[in-house]
PDB file of C-alpha atoms in Angstrom:
ATOM      1  CA  MET W   1      12.346 101.722  12.907  1.00  0.00           C
ATOM      2  CA  LEU W   2       9.918  98.832  13.478  1.00  0.00           C
ATOM      3  CA  LYS W   3       6.642  98.558  11.553  1.00  0.00           C
ATOM      4  CA  ILE W   4       4.028  95.942  12.385  1.00  0.00           C
ATOM      5  CA  ASN W   5       1.330  95.809   9.736  1.00  0.00           C
ATOM      6  CA  ASN W   6      -1.868  93.775  10.202  1.00  0.00           C
ATOM      7  CA  ILE W   7      -0.224  90.658  11.625  1.00  0.00           C
ATOM      8  CA  GLU W   8      -2.154  87.581  12.678  1.00  0.00           C
ATOM      9  CA  THR W   9      -0.615  84.816  14.770  1.00  0.00           C
ATOM     10  CA  TRP W  10      -2.234  81.479  15.573  1.00  0.00           C
ATOM     11  CA  TYR W  11      -1.691  78.777  18.185  1.00  0.00           C
ATOM     12  CA  ASP W  12      -3.060  75.791  16.280  1.00  0.00           C
ATOM     13  CA  LEU W  13      -6.744  76.737  15.788  1.00  0.00           C
ATOM     14  CA  ILE W  14      -6.691  79.705  18.181  1.00  0.00           C
ATOM     15  CA  ARG W  15      -5.974  83.151  16.772  1.00  0.00           C
ATOM     16  CA  ALA W  16      -3.790  84.991  19.288  1.00  0.00           C
ATOM     17  CA  LEU W  17      -3.220  88.227  17.343  1.00  0.00           C
ATOM     18  CA  HIS W  18      -6.088  89.746  15.372  1.00  0.00           C
ATOM     19  CA  GLY W  19      -4.449  91.873  12.698  1.00  0.00           C
ATOM     20  CA  ILE W  20      -2.479  94.246  14.928  1.00  0.00           C
ATOM     21  CA  SER W  21      -0.557  97.218  13.544  1.00  0.00           C
ATOM     22  CA  PHE W  22       1.799  99.650  15.269  1.00  0.00           C
ATOM     23  CA  GLU W  23       5.149 101.389  14.867  1.00  0.00           C
ATOM     24  CA  VAL W  24       8.162 101.906  17.105  1.00  0.00           C
ATOM     25  CA  LYS W  25      10.145 105.052  16.337  1.00  0.00           C
ATOM     26  CA  GLN W  26      13.904 105.109  16.662  1.00  0.00           C
ATOM     27  CA  GLY W  27      15.114 106.396  20.019  1.00  0.00           C
ATOM     28  CA  ASP W  28      11.847 105.832  21.883  1.00  0.00           C
ATOM     29  CA  ILE W  29      10.855 103.664  24.815  1.00  0.00           C
ATOM     30  CA  VAL W  30       7.533 102.128  23.747  1.00  0.00           C
ATOM     31  CA  ALA W  31       5.350 100.223  26.191  1.00  0.00           C
ATOM     32  CA  LEU W  32       3.019  97.401  25.143  1.00  0.00           C
ATOM     33  CA  LEU W  33       0.464  97.083  27.925  1.00  0.00           C
ATOM     34  CA  GLY W  34      -2.557  94.950  28.766  1.00  0.00           C
ATOM     35  CA  SER W  35      -3.870  92.215  31.007  1.00  0.00           C
ATOM     36  CA  ASN W  36      -2.672  88.595  31.014  1.00  0.00           C
ATOM     37  CA  GLY W  37      -3.538  86.861  27.763  1.00  0.00           C
ATOM     38  CA  ALA W  38      -3.869  90.092  25.794  1.00  0.00           C
ATOM     39  CA  GLY W  39      -1.191  89.001  23.307  1.00  0.00           C
ATOM     40  CA  LYS W  40       1.751  91.116  24.422  1.00  0.00           C
ATOM     41  CA  SER W  41       4.340  88.342  24.737  1.00  0.00           C
ATOM     42  CA  THR W  42       3.020  86.676  21.583  1.00  0.00           C
ATOM     43  CA  THR W  43       3.693  89.935  19.739  1.00  0.00           C
ATOM     44  CA  LEU W  44       7.350  89.963  20.781  1.00  0.00           C
ATOM     45  CA  LYS W  45       7.798  86.270  19.958  1.00  0.00           C
ATOM     46  CA  THR W  46       6.204  86.812  16.561  1.00  0.00           C
ATOM     47  CA  ILE W  47       8.638  89.647  15.822  1.00  0.00           C
ATOM     48  CA  MET W  48      11.560  87.381  16.764  1.00  0.00           C
ATOM     49  CA  ARG W  49      10.140  84.447  14.774  1.00  0.00           C
ATOM     50  CA  LEU W  50      10.093  82.227  17.850  1.00  0.00           C
ATOM     51  CA  LEU W  51       6.660  80.741  17.054  1.00  0.00           C
ATOM     52  CA  TYR W  52       7.157  79.645  13.456  1.00  0.00           C
ATOM     53  CA  ASP W  53       7.725  76.017  14.534  1.00  0.00           C
ATOM     54  CA  LEU W  54       4.067  75.899  15.652  1.00  0.00           C
ATOM     55  CA  LYS W  55       2.921  76.712  12.137  1.00  0.00           C
ATOM     56  CA  GLU W  56       4.969  76.816   8.991  1.00  0.00           C
ATOM     57  CA  GLU W  57       4.519  80.557   8.648  1.00  0.00           C
ATOM     58  CA  GLN W  58       4.066  82.916  11.600  1.00  0.00           C
ATOM     59  CA  PRO W  59       2.712  85.497  11.348  1.00  0.00           C
ATOM     60  CA  GLU W  60       0.193  83.889   9.020  1.00  0.00           C
ATOM     61  CA  LYS W  61      -0.890  87.281   7.744  1.00  0.00           C
ATOM     62  CA  GLY W  62       0.677  90.737   7.621  1.00  0.00           C
ATOM     63  CA  THR W  63       4.229  92.065   7.490  1.00  0.00           C
ATOM     64  CA  ILE W  64       6.973  93.115   9.912  1.00  0.00           C
ATOM     65  CA  GLU W  65       9.649  95.598   8.832  1.00  0.00           C
ATOM     66  CA  PHE W  66      12.809  96.604  10.651  1.00  0.00           C
ATOM     67  CA  MET W  67      14.913  99.506   9.374  1.00  0.00           C
ATOM     68  CA  GLY W  68      12.971  99.337   6.096  1.00  0.00           C
ATOM     69  CA  GLU W  69      13.519  95.615   5.498  1.00  0.00           C
ATOM     70  CA  ARG W  70      10.982  92.825   5.922  1.00  0.00           C
ATOM     71  CA  ILE W  71      11.896  90.356   8.645  1.00  0.00           C
ATOM     72  CA  ASP W  72       8.706  88.303   8.991  1.00  0.00           C
ATOM     73  CA  ARG W  73      10.187  85.382   7.032  1.00  0.00           C
ATOM     74  CA  LYS W  74      13.751  85.562   8.347  1.00  0.00           C
ATOM     75  CA  ASN W  75      15.262  83.176  10.881  1.00  0.00           C
ATOM     76  CA  THR W  76      15.766  84.353  14.457  1.00  0.00           C
ATOM     77  CA  ASP W  77      19.560  84.456  14.175  1.00  0.00           C
ATOM     78  CA  GLU W  78      19.275  86.711  11.099  1.00  0.00           C
ATOM     79  CA  ILE W  79      16.970  89.044  13.018  1.00  0.00           C
ATOM     80  CA  VAL W  80      19.488  89.245  15.867  1.00  0.00           C
ATOM     81  CA  ARG W  81      22.274  90.066  13.420  1.00  0.00           C
ATOM     82  CA  MET W  82      20.133  92.865  11.975  1.00  0.00           C
ATOM     83  CA  GLY W  83      19.996  94.512  15.396  1.00  0.00           C
ATOM     84  CA  ILE W  84      17.075  93.210  17.479  1.00  0.00           C
ATOM     85  CA  SER W  85      17.652  91.601  20.884  1.00  0.00           C
ATOM     86  CA  TYR W  86      14.989  89.961  23.029  1.00  0.00           C
ATOM     87  CA  VAL W  87      14.909  89.384  26.801  1.00  0.00           C
ATOM     88  CA  PRO W  88      12.185  86.781  27.456  1.00  0.00           C
ATOM     89  CA  GLU W  89       9.813  86.630  30.381  1.00  0.00           C
ATOM     90  CA  GLY W  90      11.390  84.614  33.188  1.00  0.00           C
ATOM     91  CA  ARG W  91      14.985  85.635  32.232  1.00  0.00           C
ATOM     92  CA  GLU W  92      16.022  82.154  30.998  1.00  0.00           C
ATOM     93  CA  VAL W  93      19.677  82.396  31.948  1.00  0.00           C
ATOM     94  CA  PHE W  94      21.929  79.329  31.667  1.00  0.00           C
ATOM     95  CA  PRO W  95      22.000  78.304  35.351  1.00  0.00           C
ATOM     96  CA  GLU W  96      25.098  76.095  35.256  1.00  0.00           C
ATOM     97  CA  LEU W  97      27.212  78.592  33.324  1.00  0.00           C
ATOM     98  CA  SER W  98      29.010  81.430  35.043  1.00  0.00           C
ATOM     99  CA  VAL W  99      27.814  85.015  34.841  1.00  0.00           C
ATOM    100  CA  LEU W 100      30.628  85.825  32.411  1.00  0.00           C
ATOM    101  CA  GLU W 101      29.855  82.801  30.239  1.00  0.00           C
ATOM    102  CA  ASN W 102      26.184  83.821  30.108  1.00  0.00           C
ATOM    103  CA  ILE W 103      27.144  87.317  28.991  1.00  0.00           C
ATOM    104  CA  MET W 104      29.444  85.947  26.307  1.00  0.00           C
ATOM    105  CA  MET W 105      26.599  83.796  24.962  1.00  0.00           C
ATOM    106  CA  GLY W 106      24.945  87.040  23.891  1.00  0.00           C
ATOM    107  CA  ALA W 107      27.789  87.620  21.427  1.00  0.00           C
ATOM    108  CA  TYR W 108      27.468  84.267  19.668  1.00  0.00           C
ATOM    109  CA  THR W 109      26.722  85.951  16.322  1.00  0.00           C
ATOM    110  CA  ARG W 110      29.858  88.125  16.519  1.00  0.00           C
ATOM    111  CA  ARG W 111      33.517  87.540  15.603  1.00  0.00           C
ATOM    112  CA  ASP W 112      35.097  90.857  16.640  1.00  0.00           C
ATOM    113  CA  ARG W 113      36.854  89.680  19.810  1.00  0.00           C
ATOM    114  CA  LYS W 114      38.377  93.007  20.796  1.00  0.00           C
ATOM    115  CA  LYS W 115      35.028  94.790  20.635  1.00  0.00           C
ATOM    116  CA  ILE W 116      33.384  91.896  22.496  1.00  0.00           C
ATOM    117  CA  LYS W 117      35.811  92.481  25.366  1.00  0.00           C
ATOM    118  CA  ASP W 118      34.949  96.199  25.339  1.00  0.00           C
ATOM    119  CA  ASP W 119      31.237  95.405  25.388  1.00  0.00           C
ATOM    120  CA  ILE W 120      31.635  93.041  28.347  1.00  0.00           C
ATOM    121  CA  ASP W 121      33.234  95.912  30.242  1.00  0.00           C
ATOM    122  CA  HIS W 122      30.333  98.142  29.180  1.00  0.00           C
ATOM    123  CA  VAL W 123      27.808  95.605  30.516  1.00  0.00           C
ATOM    124  CA  PHE W 124      29.691  95.587  33.817  1.00  0.00           C
ATOM    125  CA  ASP W 125      29.496  99.399  33.842  1.00  0.00           C
ATOM    126  CA  HIS W 126      25.698  99.089  33.702  1.00  0.00           C
ATOM    127  CA  PHE W 127      25.616  96.233  36.220  1.00  0.00           C
ATOM    128  CA  PRO W 128      28.543  96.408  38.697  1.00  0.00           C
ATOM    129  CA  ILE W 129      27.054  93.563  40.760  1.00  0.00           C
ATOM    130  CA  LEU W 130      27.547  91.232  37.786  1.00  0.00           C
ATOM    131  CA  LYS W 131      31.238  92.087  37.638  1.00  0.00           C
ATOM    132  CA  ALA W 132      31.561  91.162  41.302  1.00  0.00           C
ATOM    133  CA  ARG W 133      29.844  87.831  40.582  1.00  0.00           C
ATOM    134  CA  LYS W 134      31.302  87.127  37.130  1.00  0.00           C
ATOM    135  CA  ASP W 135      32.682  83.702  38.120  1.00  0.00           C
ATOM    136  CA  GLN W 136      29.557  82.605  40.012  1.00  0.00           C
ATOM    137  CA  GLU W 137      27.041  80.199  38.479  1.00  0.00           C
ATOM    138  CA  ALA W 138      24.046  82.118  37.167  1.00  0.00           C
ATOM    139  CA  GLY W 139      21.628  79.736  38.890  1.00  0.00           C
ATOM    140  CA  HIS W 140      22.834  81.030  42.268  1.00  0.00           C
ATOM    141  CA  LEU W 141      21.974  84.663  41.519  1.00  0.00           C
ATOM    142  CA  SER W 142      18.934  86.408  42.955  1.00  0.00           C
ATOM    143  CA  GLY W 143      15.959  87.136  40.714  1.00  0.00           C
ATOM    144  CA  GLY W 144      17.007  90.748  40.261  1.00  0.00           C
ATOM    145  CA  GLU W 145      20.570  89.773  39.416  1.00  0.00           C
ATOM    146  CA  GLN W 146      19.340  87.233  36.879  1.00  0.00           C
ATOM    147  CA  GLN W 147      17.232  89.938  35.247  1.00  0.00           C
ATOM    148  CA  MET W 148      20.288  92.172  35.037  1.00  0.00           C
ATOM    149  CA  LEU W 149      22.222  89.265  33.536  1.00  0.00           C
ATOM    150  CA  ALA W 150      19.536  88.609  30.919  1.00  0.00           C
ATOM    151  CA  ILE W 151      19.569  92.278  29.873  1.00  0.00           C
ATOM    152  CA  GLY W 152      23.368  92.364  29.853  1.00  0.00           C
ATOM    153  CA  ARG W 153      23.482  89.244  27.682  1.00  0.00           C
ATOM    154  CA  ALA W 154      21.050  90.840  25.211  1.00  0.00           C
ATOM    155  CA  LEU W 155      23.214  93.967  24.979  1.00  0.00           C
ATOM    156  CA  MET W 156      26.168  91.887  23.795  1.00  0.00           C
ATOM    157  CA  SER W 157      24.719  91.645  20.292  1.00  0.00           C
ATOM    158  CA  ARG W 158      24.870  95.461  20.066  1.00  0.00           C
ATOM    159  CA  PRO W 159      21.150  95.858  19.389  1.00  0.00           C
ATOM    160  CA  LYS W 160      19.495  98.837  17.772  1.00  0.00           C
ATOM    161  CA  LEU W 161      16.190  97.631  19.265  1.00  0.00           C
ATOM    162  CA  LEU W 162      15.930  95.877  22.641  1.00  0.00           C
ATOM    163  CA  MET W 163      12.665  94.052  23.410  1.00  0.00           C
ATOM    164  CA  LEU W 164      11.981  93.322  27.082  1.00  0.00           C
ATOM    165  CA  ASP W 165       9.223  90.963  28.265  1.00  0.00           C
ATOM    166  CA  GLU W 166       8.153  91.661  31.866  1.00  0.00           C
ATOM    167  CA  PRO W 167      11.542  92.868  33.204  1.00  0.00           C
ATOM    168  CA  SER W 168      10.100  93.593  36.672  1.00  0.00           C
ATOM    169  CA  LEU W 169       8.364  90.213  37.089  1.00  0.00           C
ATOM    170  CA  GLY W 170       8.876  88.883  40.611  1.00  0.00           C
ATOM    171  CA  LEU W 171      11.090  91.792  41.703  1.00  0.00           C
ATOM    172  CA  SER W 172      10.712  93.998  44.757  1.00  0.00           C
ATOM    173  CA  PRO W 173       9.657  97.629  44.247  1.00  0.00           C
ATOM    174  CA  LEU W 174      13.233  98.770  44.935  1.00  0.00           C
ATOM    175  CA  LEU W 175      14.744  96.393  42.366  1.00  0.00           C
ATOM    176  CA  THR W 176      12.010  97.318  39.895  1.00  0.00           C
ATOM    177  CA  ARG W 177      13.039 100.974  40.142  1.00  0.00           C
ATOM    178  CA  ASP W 178      16.674  99.996  39.663  1.00  0.00           C
ATOM    179  CA  ILE W 179      15.878  97.943  36.556  1.00  0.00           C
ATOM    180  CA  PHE W 180      13.841 100.743  35.014  1.00  0.00           C
ATOM    181  CA  THR W 181      16.589 103.269  35.738  1.00  0.00           C
ATOM    182  CA  ILE W 182      19.015 101.022  33.872  1.00  0.00           C
ATOM    183  CA  ILE W 183      16.547 100.619  30.991  1.00  0.00           C
ATOM    184  CA  ARG W 184      16.339 104.413  30.732  1.00  0.00           C
ATOM    185  CA  ASP W 185      20.138 104.674  30.742  1.00  0.00           C
ATOM    186  CA  ILE W 186      20.429 102.059  27.973  1.00  0.00           C
ATOM    187  CA  ASN W 187      17.960 104.092  25.939  1.00  0.00           C
ATOM    188  CA  GLN W 188      19.386 107.553  26.585  1.00  0.00           C
ATOM    189  CA  LYS W 189      23.110 106.879  26.952  1.00  0.00           C
ATOM    190  CA  ASP W 190      23.551 103.948  24.562  1.00  0.00           C
ATOM    191  CA  GLY W 191      20.947 105.102  22.046  1.00  0.00           C
ATOM    192  CA  VAL W 192      19.056 101.795  22.064  1.00  0.00           C
ATOM    193  CA  THR W 193      15.361 101.864  21.194  1.00  0.00           C
ATOM    194  CA  ILE W 194      13.213  99.896  23.672  1.00  0.00           C
ATOM    195  CA  LEU W 195       9.999  97.914  23.129  1.00  0.00           C
ATOM    196  CA  LEU W 196       8.716  97.004  26.567  1.00  0.00           C
ATOM    197  CA  VAL W 197       6.045  94.543  27.710  1.00  0.00           C
ATOM    198  CA  GLU W 198       5.272  95.215  31.363  1.00  0.00           C
ATOM    199  CA  GLN W 199       2.547  94.342  33.881  1.00  0.00           C
ATOM    200  CA  ASN W 200       3.624  97.210  36.143  1.00  0.00           C
ATOM    201  CA  VAL W 201       1.670  99.741  34.109  1.00  0.00           C
ATOM    202  CA  ASN W 202       2.415 102.672  36.402  1.00  0.00           C
ATOM    203  CA  MET W 203       6.170 102.169  36.100  1.00  0.00           C
ATOM    204  CA  ALA W 204       6.012 101.558  32.350  1.00  0.00           C
ATOM    205  CA  LEU W 205       4.036 104.759  31.771  1.00  0.00           C
ATOM    206  CA  LYS W 206       6.540 106.699  33.875  1.00  0.00           C
ATOM    207  CA  TYR W 207       9.453 105.786  31.600  1.00  0.00           C
ATOM    208  CA  ALA W 208       7.851 105.272  28.167  1.00  0.00           C
ATOM    209  CA  ASN W 209       7.555 107.855  25.394  1.00  0.00           C
ATOM    210  CA  PHE W 210       4.517 106.141  23.897  1.00  0.00           C
ATOM    211  CA  ALA W 211       2.204 103.271  24.827  1.00  0.00           C
ATOM    212  CA  PHE W 212      -0.096 100.779  23.138  1.00  0.00           C
ATOM    213  CA  LEU W 213      -2.847  99.058  25.089  1.00  0.00           C
ATOM    214  CA  MET W 214      -3.817  95.530  24.038  1.00  0.00           C
ATOM    215  CA  GLU W 215      -7.005  93.571  24.691  1.00  0.00           C
ATOM    216  CA  ASN W 216      -7.717  90.072  23.375  1.00  0.00           C
ATOM    217  CA  GLY W 217      -5.056  90.160  20.674  1.00  0.00           C
ATOM    218  CA  ARG W 218      -5.945  93.652  19.434  1.00  0.00           C
ATOM    219  CA  ILE W 219      -4.489  97.140  19.851  1.00  0.00           C
ATOM    220  CA  VAL W 220      -7.295  99.179  21.458  1.00  0.00           C
ATOM    221  CA  ARG W 221      -5.456 102.362  22.500  1.00  0.00           C
ATOM    222  CA  ALA W 222      -2.389 104.217  21.223  1.00  0.00           C
ATOM    223  CA  GLU W 223      -1.546 107.215  23.376  1.00  0.00           C
ATOM    224  CA  LYS W 224       1.173 109.218  25.035  1.00  0.00           C
ATOM    225  CA  PRO W 225       1.749 107.980  28.605  1.00  0.00           C
ATOM    226  CA  GLU W 226       0.552 111.206  30.219  1.00  0.00           C
ATOM    227  CA  ILE W 227      -2.836 110.801  28.532  1.00  0.00           C
ATOM    228  CA  LEU W 228      -3.253 107.199  29.688  1.00  0.00           C
ATOM    229  CA  ARG W 229      -2.187 108.098  33.218  1.00  0.00           C
ATOM    230  CA  GLU W 230      -5.048 110.599  33.458  1.00  0.00           C
ATOM    231  CA  ASP W 231      -7.690 108.331  31.908  1.00  0.00           C
ATOM    232  CA  GLU W 232     -10.134 107.359  34.659  1.00  0.00           C
ATOM    233  CA  ASP W 233     -10.750 103.860  33.288  1.00  0.00           C
ATOM    234  CA  VAL W 234      -7.038 103.154  32.876  1.00  0.00           C
ATOM    235  CA  LYS W 235      -6.469 104.405  36.419  1.00  0.00           C
ATOM    236  CA  GLU W 236      -9.124 102.059  37.749  1.00  0.00           C
ATOM    237  CA  PHE W 237      -8.344  98.861  35.882  1.00  0.00           C
ATOM    238  CA  TYR W 238      -4.590  99.093  35.236  1.00  0.00           C
ATOM    239  CA  LEU W 239      -3.123 101.478  37.794  1.00  0.00           C
ATOM    240  CA  GLY W 240      -5.316 100.351  40.704  1.00  0.00           C
ATOM    241  CA  ILE W 241      -5.844 103.807  42.146  1.00  0.00           C
ATOM    242  CA  ALA W 242      -9.623 104.122  41.955  1.00  0.00           C
ATOM    243  CA  LYS W 243     -11.669 103.936  45.142  1.00  0.00           C
ATOM    244  CA  GLU W 244     -13.434 100.774  44.025  1.00  0.00           C
ATOM    245  CA  THR W 245     -13.829  98.579  40.969  1.00  0.00           C
ATOM    246  CA  SER W 246     -17.294  97.717  39.747  1.00  0.00           C
ATOM    247  CA  VAL W 247     -18.464  95.147  37.223  1.00  0.00           C
ATOM    248  CA  LYS W 248     -20.507  97.812  35.465  1.00  0.00           C
ATOM    249  CA  GLY W 249     -17.489 100.102  35.293  1.00  0.00           C
ATOM    250  CA  TYR W 250     -15.353  97.400  33.735  1.00  0.00           C
ATOM    251  CA  GLN W 251     -18.053  96.581  31.179  1.00  0.00           C
ATOM    252  CA  ARG W 252     -18.313 100.295  30.357  1.00  0.00           C
ATOM    253  CA  TYR W 253     -14.547 100.451  29.798  1.00  0.00           C
ATOM    254  CA  ARG W 254     -14.543  97.365  27.569  1.00  0.00           C
ATOM    255  CA  ARG W 255     -17.346  98.816  25.444  1.00  0.00           C
ATOM    256  CA  LYS W 256     -15.428 102.075  25.096  1.00  0.00           C
ATOM    257  CA  VAL W 257     -12.119 100.587  23.964  1.00  0.00           C
ATOM    258  CA  ARG W 258     -13.750  98.057  21.668  1.00  0.00           C
ATOM    259  CA  PHE W 259     -14.786 100.721  19.189  1.00  0.00           C
ATOM    260  CA  ARG W 260     -11.689 102.945  19.211  1.00  0.00           C
TER     261      ARG W 260
END
């Protein structure tokens, strides 16, 4: 469905992505994992062409294909119309608009009013709390409710691929479980492929079908989640379940992934 081939992205003179390549298969939940600054969010923004104002052409090198068609030189609105939706880190709802108005903003590329009404009802099926608060200003919602609203808004464009950047950021463990349950339902019941950036590695590996691990703008591991969950170094440095973390152990891990 989505093919990333050797892309490089720059912030002025700093190269953020060092020729990364990976694929997302239709129907999967794919997790893009790594520490802060690894390049995960930059990858999603590059796919959506949200960085091309920083440099005339981003990515500067490589190609991005969606459903067999190149999208790395298309405008963001064209990419949305093709079937990719993006939920940014931090939700970015319109705080002074109502919940319903925020949801309707997700359908700005559409003209089929009857189907838009049906899709609003479908969003409310996923998120009943939003229906109860549909006339409330989005800025008055809790963090978890705003995350639900951001996902619901993204669904209004009827995406084939939904990209989520840190959906559990700032949420309690209970709300995090709720959000991931909804993400699974969107994938399994609605048939939407998911590309997920997530700091909660344990939760991401629980729900994903496949995972890529990033370090310093590079893909260093590509594995099934069950393999990563049993890797001792991944357990120690990303899942936080080792007895203790040592500097030597971390250096050993970095040396190992650098040459994969």
